[in-house]
PDB file of C-alpha atoms in Angstrom:
ATOM      1  CA  MET A   1     -16.905 -13.022  -7.252  1.00  0.00           C
ATOM      2  CA  SER A   2     -15.585 -11.642  -3.500  1.00  0.00           C
ATOM      3  CA  LYS A   3     -13.411  -8.651  -3.183  1.00  0.00           C
ATOM      4  CA  THR A   4     -10.111  -9.187  -0.869  1.00  0.00           C
ATOM      5  CA  LYS A   5     -10.603  -8.120   2.238  1.00  0.00           C
ATOM      6  CA  TYR A   6      -8.522  -5.676   4.392  1.00  0.00           C
ATOM      7  CA  SER A   7      -8.569  -5.026   8.060  1.00  0.00           C
ATOM      8  CA  GLU A   8      -9.485  -1.615   9.271  1.00  0.00           C
ATOM      9  CA  LYS A   9      -5.969  -0.450  10.238  1.00  0.00           C
ATOM     10  CA  ALA A  10      -4.491  -1.534   6.789  1.00  0.00           C
ATOM     11  CA  GLN A  11      -7.122   0.599   4.728  1.00  0.00           C
ATOM     12  CA  ASP A  12      -6.217   3.359   7.248  1.00  0.00           C
ATOM     13  CA  LYS A  13      -2.126   2.883   6.741  1.00  0.00           C
ATOM     14  CA  VAL A  14      -2.642   2.760   2.712  1.00  0.00           C
ATOM     15  CA  GLY A  15      -4.759   5.929   3.066  1.00  0.00           C
ATOM     16  CA  LYS A  16      -1.888   7.413   4.478  1.00  0.00           C
ATOM     17  CA  VAL A  17       0.572   6.495   2.267  1.00  0.00           C
ATOM     18  CA  MET A  18      -2.058   7.579  -0.488  1.00  0.00           C
ATOM     19  CA  HIS A  19      -2.338  10.739   1.142  1.00  0.00           C
ATOM     20  CA  GLU A  20       1.751  11.466   0.857  1.00  0.00           C
ATOM     21  CA  PHE A  21       2.034   9.992  -2.508  1.00  0.00           C
ATOM     22  CA  LYS A  22      -0.832  12.996  -3.739  1.00  0.00           C
ATOM     23  CA  GLU A  23       1.548  15.423  -2.069  1.00  0.00           C
ATOM     24  CA  GLY A  24       4.837  14.285  -3.476  1.00  0.00           C
ATOM     25  CA  LYS A  25       6.171  13.251  -0.558  1.00  0.00           C
ATOM     26  CA  LEU A  26       6.531   9.491  -0.842  1.00  0.00           C
ATOM     27  CA  LYS A  27       9.878   7.757  -2.036  1.00  0.00           C
ATOM     28  CA  SER A  28      10.389   4.387  -2.175  1.00  0.00           C
ATOM     29  CA  SER A  29      13.232   2.089  -0.377  1.00  0.00           C
ATOM     30  CA  SER A  30      15.693   3.181  -3.548  1.00  0.00           C
ATOM     31  CA  GLY A  31      15.094   6.957  -2.332  1.00  0.00           C
ATOM     32  CA  LYS A  32      13.506   8.154  -5.583  1.00  0.00           C
ATOM     33  CA  LYS A  33       9.978   9.814  -5.461  1.00  0.00           C
ATOM     34  CA  VAL A  34       6.647   7.515  -6.260  1.00  0.00           C
ATOM     35  CA  THR A  35       5.338   8.832  -9.754  1.00  0.00           C
ATOM     36  CA  ASN A  36       3.049   5.369  -9.751  1.00  0.00           C
ATOM     37  CA  ARG A  37      -0.005   4.768  -8.507  1.00  0.00           C
ATOM     38  CA  LYS A  38      -0.081   1.132  -7.791  1.00  0.00           C
ATOM     39  CA  GLN A  39       3.219   1.442  -6.965  1.00  0.00           C
ATOM     40  CA  ALA A  40       1.796   3.856  -3.721  1.00  0.00           C
ATOM     41  CA  VAL A  41      -0.713   1.115  -3.027  1.00  0.00           C
ATOM     42  CA  ALA A  42       1.641  -1.517  -3.046  1.00  0.00           C
ATOM     43  CA  ILE A  43       3.760  -0.104  -0.890  1.00  0.00           C
ATOM     44  CA  GLY A  44       0.679   0.891   1.870  1.00  0.00           C
ATOM     45  CA  ILE A  45      -0.085  -2.514   1.684  1.00  0.00           C
ATOM     46  CA  SER A  46       3.570  -3.923   2.346  1.00  0.00           C
ATOM     47  CA  GLU A  47       3.804  -1.554   5.293  1.00  0.00           C
ATOM     48  CA  ALA A  48       0.563  -2.617   6.740  1.00  0.00           C
ATOM     49  CA  ARG A  49       1.893  -6.313   6.453  1.00  0.00           C
ATOM     50  CA  GLU A  50       4.652  -5.446   8.843  1.00  0.00           C
ATOM     51  CA  GLU A  51       2.688  -3.427  10.918  1.00  0.00           C
ATOM     52  CA  GLY A  52       0.807  -6.939  11.738  1.00  0.00           C
ATOM     53  CA  ALA A  53      -2.397  -5.505  10.184  1.00  0.00           C
ATOM     54  CA  LYS A  54      -4.376  -8.211   8.352  1.00  0.00           C
ATOM     55  CA  VAL A  55      -3.889  -8.461   5.111  1.00  0.00           C
ATOM     56  CA  PRO A  56      -3.985 -11.604   2.237  1.00  0.00           C
ATOM     57  CA  PRO A  57      -0.963 -13.037   1.297  1.00  0.00           C
ATOM     58  CA  LYS A  58       1.033 -12.071  -1.460  1.00  0.00           C
ATOM     59  CA  LYS A  59       0.327 -13.693  -4.767  1.00  0.00           C
ATOM     60  CA  LYS A  60       2.822 -16.244  -5.967  1.00  0.00           C
ATOM     61  CA  SER A  61       3.986 -16.145  -9.182  1.00  0.00           C
ATOM     62  CA  LYS A  62       3.782 -19.142 -11.417  1.00  0.00           C
TER      63      LYS A  62
END
């Protein structure tokens, strides 16, 4: 079983977003404060994807 590969740029972006989350400054698109760690990671990956970093495609729901 292999781990998913993310680029250095994507890892940096997620790290910065997690730092904001830990400081309590991270907001969701609706403007509310993010309190869920998984949601914070998802925001970081999404922002990295927008910047063009190498991020695996979103999983398709069945």
